Short mmCIF file of C-alpha atoms in Angstrom, two decimals:
data_model
loop_
_atom_site.label_atom_id
_atom_site.label_comp_id
_atom_site.label_asym_id
_atom_site.label_seq_id
_atom_site.Cartn_x
_atom_site.Cartn_y
_atom_site.Cartn_z
CA MET A 1 32.42 35.37 21.84
CA LYS A 2 32.30 31.59 22.06
CA LYS A 3 29.30 29.56 21.43
CA LYS A 4 28.15 27.90 24.47
CA VAL A 5 27.21 23.96 24.43
CA ALA A 6 25.84 22.00 27.06
CA VAL A 7 26.22 18.30 27.06
CA ILE A 8 23.73 16.21 29.23
CA GLY A 9 25.31 13.15 30.88
CA ALA A 10 28.97 11.92 30.77
CA GLY A 11 28.90 8.70 29.44
CA PHE A 12 31.23 7.77 26.32
CA SER A 13 29.12 9.39 23.82
CA GLY A 14 28.82 12.64 25.99
CA LEU A 15 32.58 12.41 26.87
CA SER A 16 33.24 11.87 23.13
CA ALA A 17 30.85 14.90 21.91
CA ALA A 18 32.50 17.17 24.50
CA ALA A 19 35.96 16.55 23.56
CA TYR A 20 35.31 17.42 19.73
CA LEU A 21 32.98 20.30 20.63
CA ALA A 22 35.53 21.65 22.98
CA GLN A 23 38.58 21.09 20.36
CA ALA A 24 36.28 23.06 17.74
CA GLY A 25 36.50 26.17 20.07
CA CYS A 26 33.13 25.81 21.83
CA ASP A 27 32.56 26.77 25.36
CA VAL A 28 31.41 23.15 26.53
CA HIS A 29 29.75 22.39 29.88
CA VAL A 30 29.02 18.83 30.54
CA TYR A 31 26.13 18.23 33.28
CA GLU A 32 26.26 14.75 35.05
CA LYS A 33 23.87 13.89 37.60
CA HIS A 34 26.10 11.19 39.40
CA THR A 35 29.23 12.22 41.27
CA VAL A 36 31.50 10.65 38.63
CA PRO A 37 31.55 10.26 34.86
CA GLY A 38 31.11 7.15 32.84
CA GLY A 39 27.14 6.64 32.89
CA ARG A 40 26.92 2.82 32.74
CA ALA A 41 30.61 2.64 32.81
CA ARG A 42 31.09 4.10 36.33
CA GLN A 43 33.44 2.54 39.11
CA PHE A 44 32.84 2.25 42.83
CA ASP A 45 35.21 1.19 45.76
CA THR A 46 34.10 -0.40 48.85
CA VAL A 47 35.22 -0.29 52.47
CA GLU A 48 36.48 -3.80 52.25
CA GLY A 49 38.98 -2.65 49.46
CA PHE A 50 37.16 -3.75 46.26
CA LYS A 51 36.97 -1.72 43.23
CA PHE A 52 34.30 -2.57 40.78
CA ASP A 53 33.53 -1.44 37.21
CA MET A 54 29.68 -1.01 36.90
CA GLY A 55 29.32 -2.16 33.33
CA PRO A 56 31.47 -2.65 30.32
CA SER A 57 34.20 -5.13 30.83
CA TRP A 58 34.88 -6.32 27.06
CA TYR A 59 37.54 -3.88 25.41
CA TRP A 60 37.16 -4.77 22.06
CA MET A 61 37.98 -3.13 18.66
CA PRO A 62 41.05 -1.35 20.28
CA ASP A 63 41.70 0.46 17.02
CA ILE A 64 38.45 2.14 17.14
CA ILE A 65 38.95 3.39 20.60
CA GLU A 66 42.59 4.32 20.08
CA SER A 67 41.22 6.60 17.06
CA PHE A 68 39.52 8.85 19.40
CA PHE A 69 42.67 9.69 21.12
CA LEU A 70 44.79 9.97 17.85
CA ASP A 71 42.37 12.91 16.92
CA PHE A 72 43.67 14.83 20.07
CA ASP A 73 47.22 13.67 19.32
CA CYS A 74 47.58 11.30 22.14
CA SER A 75 47.19 7.56 22.76
CA THR A 76 45.59 5.31 25.30
CA ALA A 77 49.01 4.47 26.31
CA ASP A 78 49.42 8.11 27.67
CA PHE A 79 46.78 7.16 30.19
CA PHE A 80 46.57 3.43 31.00
CA GLU A 81 48.21 0.21 30.33
CA LEU A 82 46.38 -2.10 28.04
CA VAL A 83 46.69 -5.85 28.72
CA SER A 84 46.03 -8.60 25.92
CA LEU A 85 44.08 -11.11 27.67
CA ASN A 86 45.19 -15.04 27.04
CA PRO A 87 42.97 -16.78 27.00
CA GLN A 88 40.47 -14.12 25.83
CA PHE A 89 37.65 -16.11 27.41
CA GLU A 90 36.19 -19.41 28.12
CA MET A 91 33.11 -20.38 27.07
CA ILE A 92 31.44 -23.46 29.31
CA PHE A 93 29.01 -26.12 27.53
CA SER A 94 27.21 -29.10 29.23
CA SER A 95 29.86 -31.27 26.99
CA GLY A 96 32.90 -29.30 28.35
CA GLN A 97 34.66 -25.96 27.50
CA ILE A 98 36.27 -24.09 24.86
CA SER A 99 39.05 -21.54 25.64
CA VAL A 100 39.76 -19.06 23.17
CA PRO A 101 43.30 -18.31 22.76
CA GLU A 102 44.86 -14.91 22.09
CA SER A 103 46.69 -15.97 19.09
CA TYR A 104 44.83 -16.24 15.92
CA PRO A 105 46.78 -19.15 14.61
CA GLU A 106 46.07 -20.95 17.89
CA LEU A 107 42.44 -20.20 17.65
CA LYS A 108 42.34 -21.44 14.09
CA GLN A 109 43.99 -24.90 15.31
CA LEU A 110 41.29 -24.99 17.97
CA PHE A 111 38.52 -24.92 15.52
CA GLU A 112 40.18 -27.67 13.26
CA GLN A 113 40.32 -29.63 16.27
CA ILE A 114 36.67 -29.33 17.08
CA GLU A 115 35.46 -29.67 13.71
CA PRO A 116 37.88 -30.91 10.81
CA GLY A 117 37.95 -28.42 8.12
CA ALA A 118 36.71 -25.62 10.37
CA GLY A 119 40.05 -23.67 10.78
CA GLU A 120 40.22 -23.20 6.90
CA GLN A 121 36.46 -21.95 7.08
CA LEU A 122 37.43 -19.59 10.08
CA ASP A 123 39.91 -18.03 7.61
CA LYS A 124 37.22 -17.59 5.14
CA PHE A 125 34.76 -16.18 7.74
CA MET A 126 37.44 -13.90 9.31
CA GLU A 127 38.46 -12.49 5.83
CA ALA A 128 34.83 -11.64 5.09
CA ALA A 129 34.65 -10.23 8.78
CA LYS A 130 37.55 -8.12 8.14
CA PHE A 131 36.22 -6.52 5.12
CA LYS A 132 32.89 -5.70 6.94
CA TYR A 133 34.93 -4.40 9.93
CA GLU A 134 36.81 -2.13 7.59
CA VAL A 135 34.05 -0.81 5.65
CA GLY A 136 31.26 -0.94 8.48
CA MET A 137 33.63 0.61 11.24
CA ARG A 138 35.10 3.26 9.05
CA ASP A 139 32.37 4.18 6.44
CA PHE A 140 29.21 2.67 7.27
CA VAL A 141 28.68 3.69 11.28
CA ASN A 142 30.19 7.29 10.64
CA LYS A 143 27.10 8.38 8.94
CA PRO A 144 24.72 10.84 10.59
CA CYS A 145 21.75 8.89 9.17
CA HIS A 146 19.62 11.54 8.06
CA ASN A 147 18.54 9.84 4.86
CA TRP A 148 19.64 6.81 2.75
CA SER A 149 21.33 9.15 0.39
CA GLU A 150 24.41 9.17 2.66
CA PHE A 151 25.22 5.55 1.74
CA LEU A 152 25.21 6.14 -1.91
CA SER A 153 28.97 6.68 -2.08
CA PRO A 154 30.73 4.48 -4.90
CA LYS A 155 32.66 2.72 -1.86
CA ILE A 156 29.59 1.70 -0.10
CA ALA A 157 27.36 0.95 -3.12
CA LEU A 158 30.12 -1.43 -4.49
CA SER A 159 30.41 -2.94 -0.96
CA ALA A 160 26.57 -3.37 -0.27
CA PHE A 161 26.63 -7.29 -1.27
CA LYS A 162 29.52 -7.99 0.64
CA LEU A 163 28.43 -6.42 3.81
CA ASP A 164 25.69 -9.05 3.82
CA LEU A 165 22.83 -6.31 5.05
CA LEU A 166 20.16 -8.70 4.18
CA SER A 167 21.19 -12.11 5.41
CA ASN A 168 20.75 -12.93 9.10
CA PHE A 169 23.50 -13.81 11.50
CA ARG A 170 22.41 -17.36 12.37
CA SER A 171 22.22 -18.66 8.61
CA TYR A 172 25.45 -16.84 7.80
CA VAL A 173 27.17 -18.68 10.66
CA ALA A 174 25.57 -21.99 9.76
CA LYS A 175 27.05 -21.82 6.26
CA TYR A 176 30.64 -22.06 7.79
CA PHE A 177 30.40 -24.50 10.75
CA LYS A 178 28.50 -27.37 11.63
CA ASP A 179 29.68 -28.04 15.13
CA GLN A 180 26.90 -26.48 17.63
CA ARG A 181 29.75 -25.20 19.94
CA LEU A 182 31.37 -23.33 17.31
CA ARG A 183 28.26 -21.88 16.15
CA THR A 184 27.44 -20.68 19.64
CA LEU A 185 31.06 -19.27 19.90
CA MET A 186 30.57 -17.02 16.82
CA GLU A 187 26.94 -15.95 17.64
CA PHE A 188 27.68 -14.89 21.32
CA PRO A 189 29.21 -11.59 20.40
CA VAL A 190 25.71 -10.32 18.84
CA ILE A 191 23.63 -11.21 21.93
CA PHE A 192 24.02 -8.14 23.45
CA LEU A 193 22.87 -6.08 20.40
CA GLY A 194 19.36 -6.74 21.20
CA ALA A 195 17.97 -9.70 19.50
CA SER A 196 18.35 -13.42 18.47
CA PRO A 197 21.05 -14.19 16.07
CA LYS A 198 18.40 -15.14 13.49
CA ASP A 199 17.24 -11.46 13.65
CA ILE A 200 20.52 -9.62 13.25
CA PRO A 201 22.00 -8.70 10.11
CA ALA A 202 25.08 -10.85 8.91
CA LEU A 203 26.79 -7.46 8.96
CA TYR A 204 27.81 -8.04 12.56
CA SER A 205 30.30 -10.81 11.81
CA LEU A 206 32.60 -7.55 11.97
CA MET A 207 32.30 -7.95 15.86
CA ASN A 208 33.89 -11.43 15.54
CA TYR A 209 36.80 -9.80 13.61
CA GLY A 210 36.83 -6.69 16.07
CA GLY A 211 37.05 -9.27 19.06
CA TYR A 212 38.64 -12.67 18.33
CA ALA A 213 40.81 -11.44 15.67
CA LEU A 214 41.98 -8.08 17.03
CA GLY A 215 41.97 -9.86 20.78
CA THR A 216 40.32 -9.23 24.03
CA HIS A 217 41.81 -6.34 26.12
CA TYR A 218 41.72 -4.89 29.68
CA PRO A 219 42.88 -1.69 30.92
CA LYS A 220 44.88 -2.04 34.06
CA GLY A 221 42.81 -0.34 36.76
CA GLY A 222 39.54 -1.23 35.18
CA PHE A 223 37.47 -0.15 32.48
CA PHE A 224 36.79 3.10 34.04
CA GLN A 225 40.38 4.20 33.33
CA LEU A 226 39.06 4.59 29.64
CA VAL A 227 36.35 7.05 31.06
CA LEU A 228 38.83 9.00 32.98
CA ALA A 229 41.12 9.32 29.92
CA MET A 230 38.45 10.60 27.79
CA GLN A 231 37.48 13.15 30.51
CA GLN A 232 41.08 14.36 30.54
CA VAL A 233 41.37 14.79 26.92
CA ALA A 234 37.75 16.81 26.93
CA GLU A 235 39.20 18.93 29.87
CA LYS A 236 42.37 19.50 28.04
CA GLN A 237 40.45 20.82 25.15
CA GLY A 238 38.92 23.28 27.48
CA ALA A 239 35.28 21.33 28.58
CA THR A 240 34.05 22.03 31.86
CA PHE A 241 32.42 19.19 33.94
CA HIS A 242 29.55 19.48 36.44
CA PHE A 243 28.98 16.50 38.59
CA ASP A 244 25.69 16.11 40.70
CA HIS A 245 24.04 18.44 38.43
CA ASN A 246 20.54 17.36 37.03
CA VAL A 247 18.94 18.68 33.84
CA ALA A 248 15.27 18.37 34.91
CA GLY A 249 13.79 20.74 32.05
CA MET A 250 14.03 22.63 28.84
CA LYS A 251 12.63 26.01 27.78
CA VAL A 252 11.66 26.34 24.22
CA LYS A 253 11.38 29.30 22.43
CA ASN A 254 10.78 30.08 18.61
CA ASN A 255 11.40 26.44 18.11
CA THR A 256 14.96 26.68 20.18
CA ILE A 257 16.04 25.55 23.41
CA SER A 258 16.39 28.84 25.33
CA SER A 259 17.54 27.43 28.49
CA LEU A 260 17.90 24.35 30.44
CA GLU A 261 16.86 23.93 34.22
CA ILE A 262 19.76 22.45 36.11
CA ASN A 263 19.54 21.66 39.83
CA GLY A 264 16.59 24.34 40.00
CA VAL A 265 18.54 27.12 37.93
CA TYR A 266 17.99 28.02 34.39
CA HIS A 267 21.19 28.35 32.24
CA ASP A 268 21.29 29.58 28.50
CA TYR A 269 22.98 27.52 25.74
CA ASP A 270 23.36 27.88 21.98
CA VAL A 271 23.36 24.27 21.32
CA VAL A 272 22.34 21.15 23.59
CA VAL A 273 23.64 17.88 23.08
CA ALA A 274 21.58 15.07 24.94
CA SER A 275 23.73 12.05 25.89
CA ALA A 276 21.40 10.88 28.47
CA ASP A 277 18.67 8.44 27.67
CA TYR A 278 16.82 9.50 24.21
CA HIS A 279 13.21 8.80 25.74
CA HIS A 280 13.87 10.62 28.92
CA ILE A 281 15.06 13.57 27.47
CA GLU A 282 11.96 13.78 25.06
CA THR A 283 9.73 13.93 28.33
CA LEU A 284 11.73 17.19 29.53
CA LEU A 285 10.01 18.72 26.22
CA ASP A 286 6.56 19.63 25.83
CA LYS A 287 4.59 16.92 23.33
CA GLU A 288 4.68 19.25 20.61
CA PHE A 289 8.42 19.26 20.48
CA ARG A 290 9.27 15.67 20.87
CA ASN A 291 10.71 13.80 17.73
CA TYR A 292 8.68 10.51 19.09
CA HIS A 293 5.54 9.67 21.09
CA GLU A 294 4.89 7.04 23.43
CA ASP A 295 3.48 4.64 21.01
CA TYR A 296 6.76 4.87 19.16
CA TRP A 297 8.85 3.79 21.98
CA LYS A 298 6.31 1.06 22.78
CA THR A 299 7.18 -0.70 19.23
CA ARG A 300 10.73 -0.57 19.53
CA THR A 301 12.88 -3.81 20.07
CA PHE A 302 15.00 -2.99 22.80
CA ALA A 303 18.57 -4.75 23.88
CA PRO A 304 18.13 -6.72 27.02
CA SER A 305 18.70 -5.45 30.56
CA SER A 306 20.50 -7.28 32.97
CA LEU A 307 21.00 -8.74 36.53
CA ILE A 308 24.54 -7.93 37.68
CA TYR A 309 26.19 -8.95 41.08
CA TYR A 310 29.41 -7.11 42.27
CA LEU A 311 31.04 -9.51 44.58
CA GLY A 312 33.88 -9.59 46.73
CA MET A 313 35.07 -13.00 47.59
CA LYS A 314 37.45 -13.44 50.77
CA SER A 315 39.43 -16.31 48.95
CA PRO A 316 40.93 -16.78 45.55
CA ILE A 317 38.35 -19.06 43.06
CA PRO A 318 40.61 -21.61 41.44
CA ASN A 319 40.24 -22.52 37.79
CA LEU A 320 38.66 -19.16 36.87
CA THR A 321 39.79 -17.03 34.20
CA HIS A 322 39.11 -13.26 33.50
CA HIS A 323 36.05 -13.88 31.33
CA THR A 324 34.11 -16.91 31.38
CA LEU A 325 30.60 -17.46 29.52
CA PHE A 326 28.31 -20.08 30.93
CA PHE A 327 26.50 -21.61 27.93
CA GLU A 328 25.28 -25.08 29.31
CA HIS A 329 21.72 -24.62 28.16
CA PRO A 330 20.06 -23.87 24.78
CA LEU A 331 20.87 -20.16 23.85
CA ASP A 332 17.52 -19.94 22.19
CA ASP A 333 15.71 -20.61 25.34
CA HIS A 334 17.08 -17.86 27.25
CA ILE A 335 16.62 -15.51 24.05
CA GLU A 336 13.03 -16.32 24.23
CA CYS A 337 12.71 -15.36 27.86
CA ILE A 338 14.37 -12.01 26.69
CA TYR A 339 12.51 -11.07 23.46
CA GLY A 340 9.57 -13.42 23.54
CA GLU A 341 8.11 -14.43 26.83
CA LYS A 342 9.71 -11.65 28.61
CA LYS A 343 10.22 -13.34 31.83
CA TRP A 344 12.74 -14.73 34.16
CA PRO A 345 14.93 -17.56 32.48
CA GLN A 346 14.30 -21.02 34.03
CA ASN A 347 17.98 -22.12 32.82
CA PRO A 348 19.82 -18.86 32.24
CA LEU A 349 23.33 -18.23 30.44
CA PHE A 350 25.37 -15.77 32.19
CA TYR A 351 29.03 -14.29 32.26
CA ALA A 352 31.36 -14.18 34.92
CA CYS A 353 34.28 -11.58 34.95
CA CYS A 354 37.13 -11.81 37.38
CA PRO A 355 39.28 -8.84 36.82
CA SER A 356 41.49 -9.70 40.08
CA LYS A 357 42.84 -12.60 38.00
CA THR A 358 44.75 -10.00 35.56
CA ASP A 359 44.65 -6.87 37.84
CA PRO A 360 45.79 -6.73 41.73
CA ASN A 361 44.83 -3.50 42.00
CA VAL A 362 40.76 -4.13 42.12
CA ALA A 363 40.82 -6.50 45.07
CA PRO A 364 43.05 -6.90 48.34
CA ALA A 365 45.76 -9.74 48.38
CA ASN A 366 44.28 -13.10 48.49
CA THR A 367 40.90 -12.22 47.70
CA GLU A 368 38.59 -12.19 44.29
CA ASN A 369 36.72 -9.35 42.61
CA LEU A 370 33.69 -11.20 40.83
CA PHE A 371 31.33 -9.57 38.57
CA LEU A 372 28.34 -11.90 37.36
CA LEU A 373 25.88 -10.73 34.42
CA MET A 374 22.58 -12.35 33.39
CA PRO A 375 20.81 -10.94 30.45
CA LEU A 376 17.15 -10.29 31.09
CA ALA A 377 13.98 -8.77 29.60
CA THR A 378 13.35 -5.17 29.99
CA ALA A 379 10.49 -3.92 32.13
CA ILE A 380 10.20 -7.06 34.45
CA SER A 381 9.79 -6.99 38.09
CA ASP A 382 13.25 -7.76 39.76
CA ASP A 383 12.72 -7.98 43.51
CA GLU A 384 15.67 -8.72 45.94
CA GLU A 385 14.24 -12.18 46.55
CA THR A 386 14.41 -12.97 42.83
CA ARG A 387 17.67 -11.46 42.36
CA GLU A 388 19.07 -13.52 45.33
CA LYS A 389 17.61 -16.80 44.03
CA TYR A 390 19.46 -16.27 40.67
CA LEU A 391 22.78 -15.20 42.38
CA ILE A 392 22.66 -18.78 44.05
CA HIS A 393 22.02 -20.26 40.97
CA MET A 394 24.87 -18.87 39.04
CA LEU A 395 27.19 -19.50 42.13
CA LYS A 396 26.29 -23.14 42.17
CA ARG A 397 27.32 -23.44 38.58
CA LEU A 398 30.63 -21.57 39.16
CA GLU A 399 31.36 -24.24 41.93
CA LYS A 400 30.86 -26.91 39.34
CA HIS A 401 33.18 -25.34 37.02
CA THR A 402 35.81 -24.49 39.42
CA GLY A 403 35.65 -27.16 41.73
CA SER A 404 34.95 -24.79 44.50
CA ASN A 405 32.79 -25.29 47.72
CA MET A 406 30.29 -22.91 49.24
CA LEU A 407 31.29 -19.61 47.45
CA TYR A 408 28.30 -17.98 48.68
CA GLU A 409 29.83 -18.25 52.09
CA GLN A 410 33.07 -16.69 50.77
CA ILE A 411 31.15 -13.29 49.98
CA VAL A 412 32.48 -10.53 52.19
CA TYR A 413 30.81 -7.82 50.01
CA LYS A 414 27.54 -7.80 47.98
CA ARG A 415 25.85 -5.86 45.51
CA SER A 416 23.00 -6.27 43.20
CA TYR A 417 22.03 -4.09 39.86
CA CYS A 418 19.08 -4.94 37.75
CA VAL A 419 16.12 -3.53 35.96
CA SER A 420 14.77 -1.09 38.29
CA ASP A 421 18.15 0.49 39.18
CA PHE A 422 18.75 1.08 35.53
CA VAL A 423 15.50 3.22 35.39
CA SER A 424 16.46 5.26 38.36
CA ASP A 425 20.25 5.75 37.88
CA TYR A 426 20.02 6.38 34.07
CA ASN A 427 16.25 7.02 33.33
CA ALA A 428 16.74 3.78 30.93
CA TYR A 429 13.70 3.14 29.07
CA GLY A 430 12.16 -0.19 30.35
CA GLY A 431 15.34 -0.46 32.44
CA ASN A 432 17.46 -1.40 29.12
CA ALA A 433 21.18 -1.82 29.80
CA TYR A 434 22.43 -1.63 26.18
CA GLY A 435 20.08 0.62 24.10
CA LEU A 436 17.99 -0.30 21.17
CA ALA A 437 18.57 -3.60 19.25
CA ASN A 438 20.74 -3.71 16.14
CA THR A 439 17.81 -5.62 13.98
CA LEU A 440 17.41 -4.58 10.16
CA LYS A 441 14.19 -2.65 10.80
CA GLN A 442 16.38 -0.43 13.31
CA THR A 443 19.61 0.02 11.55
CA ALA A 444 21.06 3.15 10.23
CA VAL A 445 18.33 5.50 8.94
CA LEU A 446 15.83 3.71 10.83
CA LYS A 447 17.18 4.48 14.25
CA PRO A 448 15.97 7.63 16.23
CA LYS A 449 17.51 10.66 14.77
CA ILE A 450 20.34 12.38 16.30
CA ARG A 451 18.70 15.92 15.70
CA ASN A 452 15.26 17.05 17.06
CA LYS A 453 13.08 17.88 13.95
CA LYS A 454 11.09 20.75 15.58
CA VAL A 455 13.77 22.20 17.88
CA LYS A 456 16.69 23.57 15.98
CA ASN A 457 19.60 23.40 18.60
CA LEU A 458 18.81 20.13 20.28
CA PHE A 459 20.82 16.75 19.17
CA TYR A 460 21.11 13.37 20.50
CA THR A 461 23.80 10.86 21.06
CA GLY A 462 24.45 7.54 22.64
CA GLN A 463 23.27 3.96 22.26
CA LEU A 464 19.58 4.70 21.26
CA THR A 465 20.76 6.48 18.30
CA VAL A 466 23.16 5.91 15.61
CA PRO A 467 25.37 4.00 15.32
CA GLY A 468 24.01 1.70 17.97
CA PRO A 469 25.07 -0.03 21.40
CA GLY A 470 28.50 -0.53 22.44
CA VAL A 471 31.76 1.24 23.72
CA PRO A 472 33.23 2.08 20.14
CA PRO A 473 29.63 2.97 18.60
CA SER A 474 29.13 5.37 21.48
CA ILE A 475 32.39 7.12 21.21
CA ILE A 476 31.62 7.26 17.33
CA SER A 477 28.13 8.69 18.15
CA GLY A 478 29.80 11.41 20.05
CA LYS A 479 31.98 12.42 17.18
CA ILE A 480 29.03 12.38 14.80
CA VAL A 481 26.83 14.49 16.79
CA ALA A 482 29.74 16.91 17.58
CA LYS A 483 30.33 17.52 13.81
CA GLU A 484 26.35 18.13 13.18
CA ALA A 485 26.49 20.65 16.04
CA ILE A 486 29.53 22.35 14.93
CA GLU A 487 28.07 22.93 11.26
CA LEU A 488 24.92 24.54 12.95
CA LEU A 489 26.88 26.67 15.26
CA ARG A 490 28.95 28.10 12.15
CA LYS A 491 25.52 29.27 10.75
CA LEU A 492 24.53 31.04 14.14
#
């Protein structure tokens, strides 16, 4: 008889875990409280004809995502068309803007134009980043991180110095580039890892390679196409999805989960994989069975929350690319508001995504699909009046950049999403949007464990455990946990 496995949550880690567990012959049931899969990567349509991805929009590390599909003898190309963006994105400064080209030789030329000698320095930076990427994303991040002995392999040991685990990212970037714009451009990818570049290990220069060198992509139809593709893969392996099904409780007997309370009914499972918010899942257990108590979570450093606006605009916006980063104000001032003072920023940085520039299917003809995102501190008040104030602020800066007038009056659809929404929709601790920060003190073995120490058949996966936040790491997390669960099931 097949072993029964419950996966709680149909985000990227849950989808991944479900696929691998079903491939191994388990009877897998995925329980998702929303009406569609994807978690933070859900998508919604409006009556006005707009199609909005709710979360992830940067398709980086395409080879890591592709490797998931290769494990099931298929390819992303079997499910959606992946477009390479050119430019990859634009970054707006008070002194002008930088447009990051698709081609690496052109990127190198751009660096040289901005700072003589920076082109050669970029080669050196990317050569080191490529090494970190190949070791980090193929060896380092695939460990379950039960203990440090997992990292004693000859390959990782010999690579330890070159991985720059003990250097901070800001100092590391400063060794290569003097121009502040180039430094900011190189520091930007780590912001959503959950801390200032001065507190993030230099190991994460691998993100620069995974983005700038491998390119920025977009799946036609929206990021949600990746979600749907992974669901199809899991279903093909035999996994069953149950939407509008909320897991509200767990019964533990003899240090084993005996059943789950789902929509008021109890169901028995041999193994449970929790892809929902780690802290929330722990609250479903009696205190004696939790890995971590409240004091632990209060001392963690979380990645940011966000203010997001989904806007349908009745006219095209000129001079705007698919991805645009507004960095006209000092990066450190905004970072201090997120991780230090924990308040709304006075001069915020923000990001604009306009997928209708690439994909006509996400907005009616001669209109624009606009997604605005501003990183925020977790656990702060986010009333509608404050949200609206920042929307107007962002639109004014967008007008200045694009030469547009009265963008607010162009809005035909508007929806905001912020800290309290992350709490209500995802049970996200403090309303975090990206999980735990990848600081040195919260890396690898120092992250929350993927196995419950007191409940034999409960596993955790997703952005609050290893390897960390982001779409590719979440997919990897699901694979790691599935492997661990399969080993346990073989012993039962």
